[in-house]
Amino acid sequence: MTQSIAIAGAGLLGRLMAWKLLCRGHSVTLFDNGSRQGELSAARVAASMLAPYTEVASAERRVFDWGLQALDWWPGLVAELTEVTGRDIACARNGSVVVAHDLDKANLRHFQQQLQAVVPDQMARVESLNRARLAELEPELAARFNEGLYLPDEGYLDNTALLAALTEALTAGGVNWCEHTAVSEVAPGQVKLEGGWQAFDWAIDCRGLGAKDQLTGLRGVRGEVLWLHAPEVDLTRPVRLMHPRYKLYVSPRPGRRYVIGATEIESESMAPVTVRSNLELLSALYSLHSGFAEATVEHAFAHCRPAMPDNLPVVQGETGLLRINGLYRHGYLLSPHVVETALARFDEMNDLRRVSA
Ligand SMILES: Cc1cc2nc3c(=O)[nH]c(=O)nc-3n(C[C@H](O)[C@H](O)[C@H](O)COP(=O)(O)OP(=O)(O)OC[C@H]3O[C@@H](n4cnc5c(N)ncnc54)[C@H](O)[C@@H]3O)c2cc1C
């Protein structure tokens, strides 16, 4: 049965939920305080790495298990969107490389120990690299690094292309997209706009940090990234540099573009990127590959990751209402699990509604 569904927030979760519900034949209205470009979302600035191994070093085992599902889920969604829009969306699963300078080898060892502690059964999927093997995987790093780790199951997505494809597919599919429309409250079957409450069969709150007033414990964790064009650098997969002070990552994009990140600061400030963060990220980057010296900075973004006190995602449901949030630094990694969990709750509660009607 077709139901009318309001989704507050058109970032990562809002768009994914809208697409899944649209595909099931529902009538979807999407509200966002920004435009369809998603310029106010964390989704837009993210490095969008799919990195269950590197992320689990500082997270629970569940994050790893949920993250593994994502590696099989995204290619299916990307294929669907490509079929509808004709857009190419880079979605690679060619692994990632972790390196450390000789002086910082202890940090690489520590990372390996963390993996051993959380995913001991997966260590066969963690390959130690010597210089020769590193040269096969990422030749441009072999001059500076003597060892590293290869995590063959990791990958990344081109979030710019993905969000654009979702915009196109949702628009073509008939979603009623209300841009520049702030939602101040979400309640069962209704959303509150400037002009008052609007009624639907369902209301789904996907406002990320914008849901703070209605989700106890939600906080923002600031992150800063630089988007570079580096014609002199040819890296084919995400690379992490283990360093005693800054943990740097480089996530590739088509056309020798790279997302460089990211700081992690317990602050909800959305102020522009600071000089200190730039200095830290760029000096670590130059120590990774001197070809970045000639790169141009195309964007410097700062945003806040929406996080719960335990840094795990939350799906809360009651009849006519879902609140989905807390993706923290794992939005692309965990959204497949979270979206499927939310859809299962939606079905469960619809069944209950039918039985009690
Ligand atoms: C620097 C950085 C790097 C990251 N890198 C990665 C990574 O490599 N891999 C990974 O998996 N994850 C990464 N993430 C995390 C990921 O981006 C987030 O977890 C994810 O975007 C959260 O999705 P969301 O839909 O909950 O929130 P968002 O994507 O922020 O979307 C929320 C939407 O709601 C809208 N909104 C807010 N308030 C209102 C309101 N009152 N009314 C209407 N609309 C509203 C916002 O404008 C926005 O469009 C990164 C995040 C940051 C900040």
Coordinates of C-alpha atoms and ligand atoms in Angstrom, one line a residue:
M1 CA 0.0 0.0 0.0
T2 CA 1.4 3.4 -1.0
Q3 CA 2.1 5.6 2.1
S4 CA 3.0 9.3 2.3
I5 CA 6.4 9.7 3.9
A6 CA 8.2 12.8 5.0
I7 CA 11.9 12.6 5.4
A8 CA 13.6 15.5 7.3
G9 CA 17.2 15.9 6.1
A10 CA 18.6 15.1 2.6
G11 CA 22.1 14.2 3.5
L12 CA 23.4 10.6 3.3
L13 CA 20.7 8.8 5.2
G14 CA 17.8 11.0 4.0
R15 CA 18.7 10.3 0.4
L16 CA 19.2 6.6 0.8
M17 CA 16.0 6.2 2.7
A18 CA 14.1 8.2 0.1
W19 CA 15.5 6.1 -2.7
K20 CA 14.6 2.8 -1.0
L21 CA 11.1 3.9 -0.1
L22 CA 10.5 5.4 -3.5
C23 CA 11.6 2.0 -5.1
R24 CA 8.9 0.4 -2.9
G25 CA 6.3 2.6 -4.4
H26 CA 5.8 5.1 -1.6
S27 CA 5.2 8.8 -2.0
V28 CA 8.2 10.6 -0.6
T29 CA 8.6 14.3 0.5
L30 CA 12.2 15.3 1.3
F31 CA 12.8 18.4 3.4
D32 CA 16.3 19.9 3.7
N33 CA 17.5 23.3 5.0
G34 CA 20.0 23.5 2.1
S35 CA 19.7 22.9 -1.6
R36 CA 19.8 19.6 -3.6
Q37 CA 23.6 20.0 -3.8
G38 CA 23.7 18.9 -0.2
E39 CA 26.1 21.7 0.7
L40 CA 25.0 21.7 4.4
S41 CA 25.5 17.9 4.9
A42 CA 28.4 16.0 6.4
A43 CA 27.8 13.6 3.5
R44 CA 29.2 16.1 1.0
V45 CA 32.5 16.7 2.7
A46 CA 33.3 13.1 3.7
A47 CA 36.2 11.1 2.3
S48 CA 33.7 8.3 1.9
M49 CA 36.2 5.5 2.5
L50 CA 34.8 2.0 3.1
A51 CA 37.3 1.0 5.7
P52 CA 36.1 -1.6 8.2
Y53 CA 39.7 -2.6 9.2
T54 CA 41.2 0.8 9.7
E55 CA 38.1 2.1 11.4
V56 CA 37.8 -0.9 13.8
A57 CA 41.2 -0.1 15.4
S58 CA 39.3 2.6 17.3
A59 CA 35.8 1.1 17.4
E60 CA 33.8 -1.9 18.5
R61 CA 33.8 -5.2 16.7
R62 CA 30.2 -4.5 15.6
V63 CA 31.4 -1.6 13.4
F64 CA 33.6 -4.1 11.5
D65 CA 30.9 -6.6 11.0
W66 CA 28.3 -4.0 9.9
G67 CA 31.0 -2.4 7.7
L68 CA 31.8 -5.7 5.9
Q69 CA 28.1 -5.8 4.7
A70 CA 28.6 -2.3 3.1
L71 CA 31.3 -3.6 0.8
D72 CA 28.8 -5.9 -0.9
W73 CA 25.8 -3.5 -0.6
W74 CA 27.2 -0.4 -2.3
P75 CA 28.1 -1.9 -5.7
G76 CA 24.5 -3.0 -6.1
L77 CA 23.1 0.5 -5.3
V78 CA 25.7 2.1 -7.5
A79 CA 24.7 -0.2 -10.4
E80 CA 21.0 0.7 -9.9
L81 CA 21.8 4.5 -9.9
T82 CA 24.0 4.2 -12.9
E83 CA 21.2 2.4 -14.8
V84 CA 18.7 5.1 -13.9
T85 CA 21.0 8.2 -14.4
G86 CA 23.7 7.0 -16.8
R87 CA 26.3 8.5 -14.3
D88 CA 29.6 6.8 -13.6
I89 CA 30.1 6.6 -9.8
A90 CA 33.6 5.4 -8.7
C91 CA 33.1 2.6 -6.2
A92 CA 36.4 0.8 -5.8
R93 CA 37.3 -2.2 -3.7
N94 CA 41.0 -2.5 -4.4
G95 CA 42.1 -2.3 -0.8
S96 CA 43.9 0.3 1.2
V97 CA 47.6 0.8 2.2
V98 CA 48.8 1.9 5.7
V99 CA 52.4 3.2 6.0
A100 CA 54.6 4.8 8.6
H101 CA 58.0 6.5 8.4
D102 CA 60.9 4.4 9.9
L103 CA 60.9 6.7 13.0
D104 CA 57.2 6.0 13.5
K105 CA 57.2 2.3 13.1
A106 CA 55.9 1.8 16.6
N107 CA 52.6 3.4 15.5
L108 CA 52.3 0.9 12.7
R109 CA 52.9 -1.9 15.2
H110 CA 50.4 -0.5 17.5
F111 CA 47.8 -0.3 14.8
Q112 CA 48.5 -4.0 14.0
Q113 CA 48.1 -4.9 17.6
Q114 CA 44.7 -3.1 17.8
L115 CA 43.5 -5.1 14.8
Q116 CA 44.8 -8.3 16.4
A117 CA 42.8 -7.4 19.6
V118 CA 39.5 -6.6 17.9
V119 CA 39.4 -8.8 14.8
P120 CA 41.8 -11.7 15.6
D121 CA 40.0 -14.0 13.2
Q122 CA 40.5 -11.6 10.3
M123 CA 44.3 -11.2 10.5
A124 CA 44.8 -13.5 7.4
R125 CA 43.2 -10.6 5.4
V126 CA 45.9 -8.2 6.7
E127 CA 49.1 -8.4 4.6
S128 CA 52.5 -7.1 5.8
L129 CA 54.3 -5.2 3.1
N130 CA 58.0 -4.8 2.4
R131 CA 59.3 -2.2 0.0
A132 CA 59.1 -4.5 -3.0
R133 CA 55.5 -5.4 -2.4
L134 CA 54.6 -1.8 -1.7
A135 CA 56.2 -0.9 -5.0
E136 CA 53.8 -3.3 -6.8
L137 CA 50.8 -1.8 -5.1
E138 CA 51.6 1.9 -4.9
P139 CA 54.9 2.5 -6.8
E140 CA 55.1 6.1 -5.9
L141 CA 55.3 5.3 -2.1
A142 CA 58.1 2.8 -2.3
A143 CA 60.9 5.4 -2.4
R144 CA 59.9 6.7 1.1
F145 CA 58.5 3.7 3.0
N146 CA 60.2 0.4 3.8
E147 CA 57.1 -1.3 5.2
G148 CA 53.4 -1.1 5.6
L149 CA 50.2 -3.0 5.7
Y150 CA 47.8 -3.9 2.9
L151 CA 44.1 -4.3 3.7
P152 CA 42.7 -5.8 0.4
D153 CA 39.0 -5.7 1.4
E154 CA 38.8 -2.0 1.8
G155 CA 37.5 0.5 -0.7
Y156 CA 36.0 3.9 -1.3
L157 CA 33.2 5.7 -3.1
D158 CA 33.1 8.9 -5.0
N159 CA 30.6 10.7 -2.8
T160 CA 30.2 13.7 -5.1
A161 CA 29.1 11.5 -7.9
L162 CA 27.0 9.4 -5.6
L163 CA 25.1 12.3 -4.1
A164 CA 24.6 13.8 -7.6
A165 CA 23.2 10.5 -8.9
L166 CA 20.9 10.2 -5.9
T167 CA 19.6 13.8 -6.6
E168 CA 18.9 12.9 -10.2
A169 CA 17.3 9.5 -9.5
L170 CA 15.1 10.9 -6.7
T171 CA 14.0 13.9 -8.8
A172 CA 13.3 11.7 -11.8
G173 CA 11.4 9.2 -9.6
G174 CA 9.0 12.0 -8.5
V175 CA 10.2 12.8 -4.9
N176 CA 8.7 16.1 -3.7
W177 CA 12.0 17.8 -2.8
C178 CA 11.5 20.9 -0.6
E179 CA 14.8 22.7 -0.6
H180 CA 15.8 25.4 1.9
T181 CA 13.0 24.2 4.2
A182 CA 14.0 23.8 7.8
V183 CA 12.2 21.2 9.9
S184 CA 12.1 22.2 13.6
E185 CA 10.5 19.1 15.0
V186 CA 9.7 15.6 13.8
A187 CA 6.9 13.6 15.5
P188 CA 4.8 10.5 14.6
G189 CA 3.3 11.2 11.2
Q190 CA 4.2 14.8 11.1
V191 CA 6.9 17.4 10.7
K192 CA 6.9 21.0 11.9
L193 CA 7.9 23.7 9.4
E194 CA 7.9 27.4 9.7
G195 CA 4.2 27.6 8.8
G196 CA 3.2 24.8 11.3
W197 CA 2.7 21.0 11.3
Q198 CA 2.3 19.0 8.1
A199 CA 0.8 15.5 8.3
F200 CA 2.0 12.3 6.6
D201 CA 1.6 8.6 7.2
W202 CA 5.2 8.5 8.4
A203 CA 7.9 11.0 9.4
I204 CA 11.6 10.0 9.3
D205 CA 14.2 12.1 11.0
C206 CA 17.5 12.1 9.2
R207 CA 18.7 15.6 10.1
G208 CA 22.1 14.5 11.4
L209 CA 23.4 17.0 13.9
G210 CA 20.3 19.1 13.1
A211 CA 18.2 16.6 15.2
K212 CA 20.2 17.5 18.3
D213 CA 17.2 19.0 20.1
Q214 CA 15.2 15.9 19.7
L215 CA 17.8 13.2 20.3
T216 CA 19.3 13.1 23.7
G217 CA 23.1 12.6 23.8
L218 CA 23.6 13.5 20.1
R219 CA 26.8 15.6 19.7
G220 CA 28.9 16.9 16.8
V221 CA 32.6 15.8 16.3
R222 CA 34.3 18.3 14.0
G223 CA 36.3 17.2 11.1
E224 CA 38.3 19.1 8.5
V225 CA 39.3 17.9 5.0
L226 CA 41.1 19.3 2.0
W227 CA 40.2 18.5 -1.5
L228 CA 43.2 18.6 -3.8
H229 CA 44.0 18.3 -7.4
A230 CA 47.5 16.8 -7.7
P231 CA 48.5 16.0 -11.3
E232 CA 51.9 14.8 -10.1
V233 CA 50.6 12.2 -7.8
D234 CA 49.2 8.8 -8.9
L235 CA 47.8 6.8 -6.0
T236 CA 45.2 4.2 -6.8
R237 CA 43.7 3.4 -3.4
P238 CA 43.2 5.0 0.0
V239 CA 46.5 5.5 1.9
R240 CA 46.8 6.1 5.6
L241 CA 49.9 7.5 7.3
M242 CA 50.5 6.4 10.9
H243 CA 52.0 9.2 12.8
P244 CA 52.4 9.9 16.5
R245 CA 50.4 13.2 16.3
Y246 CA 48.3 13.3 13.2
K247 CA 46.6 10.4 11.5
L248 CA 46.5 11.3 7.8
Y249 CA 44.5 9.7 5.1
V250 CA 44.3 10.2 1.4
S251 CA 41.3 9.0 -0.5
P252 CA 41.5 9.1 -4.3
R253 CA 38.9 10.5 -6.7
P254 CA 38.9 10.4 -10.5
G255 CA 41.2 12.8 -12.4
R256 CA 44.1 12.8 -9.8
R257 CA 42.0 14.4 -7.2
Y258 CA 42.4 13.5 -3.6
V259 CA 40.5 14.0 -0.3
I260 CA 42.9 14.6 2.5
G261 CA 41.8 14.2 6.1
A262 CA 40.8 14.4 8.7
T263 CA 41.0 16.1 12.0
E264 CA 38.8 14.9 14.8
I265 CA 37.9 17.5 17.3
E266 CA 35.3 17.3 20.1
S267 CA 33.6 20.5 19.0
E268 CA 30.4 21.5 17.2
S269 CA 32.0 24.5 15.6
M270 CA 31.2 24.7 11.8
A271 CA 33.8 27.5 11.4
P272 CA 36.1 27.3 8.3
V273 CA 39.2 25.1 8.4
T274 CA 41.9 26.5 10.7
V275 CA 45.5 27.3 9.8
R276 CA 46.6 24.8 12.4
S277 CA 44.7 21.9 10.8
N278 CA 45.9 23.0 7.4
L279 CA 49.5 23.0 8.6
E280 CA 49.2 19.6 10.3
L281 CA 47.4 17.9 7.4
L282 CA 49.6 19.4 4.7
S283 CA 52.9 18.8 6.4
A284 CA 52.0 15.2 7.0
L285 CA 50.9 14.9 3.4
Y286 CA 54.1 16.3 2.0
S287 CA 56.0 13.8 4.1
L288 CA 53.9 11.1 2.4
H289 CA 54.6 12.2 -1.2
S290 CA 56.5 15.3 -2.3
G291 CA 54.4 15.4 -5.5
F292 CA 51.6 17.0 -3.4
A293 CA 53.7 20.2 -3.2
E294 CA 52.4 21.3 -6.6
A295 CA 48.8 20.3 -5.9
T296 CA 46.1 22.9 -5.8
V297 CA 43.6 23.2 -3.0
E298 CA 40.1 23.0 -4.6
H299 CA 38.1 23.0 -1.3
A300 CA 38.7 23.2 2.4
F301 CA 35.7 21.8 4.2
A302 CA 34.8 21.6 7.9
H303 CA 31.8 19.8 9.2
C304 CA 30.5 17.9 12.2
R305 CA 30.0 14.1 12.4
P306 CA 26.7 13.3 14.2
A307 CA 27.6 11.0 17.1
M308 CA 25.9 9.4 20.0
P309 CA 27.7 8.9 23.4
D310 CA 28.9 5.4 22.4
N311 CA 29.7 6.5 18.8
L312 CA 27.3 3.8 17.5
P313 CA 24.4 4.5 15.2
V314 CA 20.8 4.6 16.4
V315 CA 17.5 3.6 14.8
Q316 CA 14.6 4.5 17.0
G317 CA 11.0 3.7 15.9
E318 CA 7.4 3.9 17.0
T319 CA 4.4 3.8 14.8
G320 CA 4.6 6.6 12.2
L321 CA 8.1 7.7 13.2
L322 CA 11.7 6.7 12.7
R323 CA 14.7 8.6 14.0
I324 CA 18.0 7.5 12.3
N325 CA 21.2 9.0 13.4
G326 CA 24.7 8.7 15.0
L327 CA 26.6 7.6 11.9
Y328 CA 29.7 9.4 13.4
R329 CA 32.8 8.9 11.2
H330 CA 31.4 5.8 9.6
G331 CA 28.5 7.2 7.6
Y332 CA 29.4 5.5 4.3
L333 CA 30.6 2.4 6.0
L334 CA 27.6 1.9 8.2
S335 CA 24.6 3.4 6.3
P336 CA 23.9 0.1 4.4
H337 CA 23.4 -1.7 7.8
V338 CA 21.5 1.2 9.3
V339 CA 19.2 1.7 6.3
E340 CA 18.4 -2.0 6.1
T341 CA 17.7 -2.0 9.9
A342 CA 15.4 1.1 9.5
L343 CA 13.5 -0.5 6.7
A344 CA 13.0 -3.7 8.7
R345 CA 11.6 -1.5 11.6
F346 CA 9.3 0.3 9.1
D347 CA 7.9 -3.0 7.9
E348 CA 7.5 -4.4 11.4
M349 CA 5.6 -1.3 12.5
N350 CA 3.4 -1.3 9.4
D351 CA 2.5 -5.0 10.1
L352 CA 1.6 -4.1 13.7
R353 CA -0.5 -1.2 12.4
R354 CA -2.4 -3.6 10.0
V355 CA -3.0 -6.2 12.7
S356 CA -4.4 -3.6 15.2
A357 CA -6.5 -1.8 12.5
Ligands
LIG1 C1 35.4 15.4 7.6 C2 34.6 14.2 7.5 C3 35.1 13.0 6.9 C4 34.3 11.9 6.9 N1 34.8 10.7 6.2 C5 34.1 9.6 6.2 C6 34.6 8.4 5.6 O1 35.7 8.4 5.0 N2 33.8 7.3 5.6 C7 32.6 7.2 6.2 O2 32.0 6.2 6.2 N3 32.1 8.4 6.7 C8 32.8 9.5 6.8 N4 32.3 10.6 7.4 C9 31.0 10.5 8.1 C10 29.8 10.8 7.2 O3 29.9 11.9 6.4 C11 28.6 11.0 8.2 O4 28.5 9.9 9.1 C12 27.3 11.0 7.4 O5 27.3 12.0 6.4 C13 26.1 11.3 8.3 O6 24.9 11.2 7.5 P1 23.5 11.8 7.9 O7 22.6 11.7 6.8 O8 23.1 11.4 9.3 O9 23.9 13.4 8.1 P2 24.3 14.5 7.0 O10 25.0 13.8 5.9 O11 24.9 15.6 7.7 O12 22.8 14.9 6.5 C14 21.9 15.7 7.3 C15 21.1 16.6 6.4 O13 20.0 17.2 7.2 C16 19.9 18.5 6.9 N5 19.4 19.2 8.1 C17 19.9 19.5 9.3 N6 19.1 20.2 10.1 C18 17.9 20.3 9.4 C19 16.7 20.9 9.6 N7 16.4 21.5 10.8 N8 15.7 20.9 8.7 C20 16.0 20.3 7.5 N9 17.1 19.7 7.2 C21 18.1 19.7 8.1 C22 21.4 18.9 6.6 O14 21.4 20.1 5.8 C23 21.9 17.7 5.8 O15 21.6 17.8 4.5 C24 33.0 11.8 7.4 C25 32.5 13.0 8.0 C26 33.3 14.2 8.1 C27 32.7 15.4 8.7

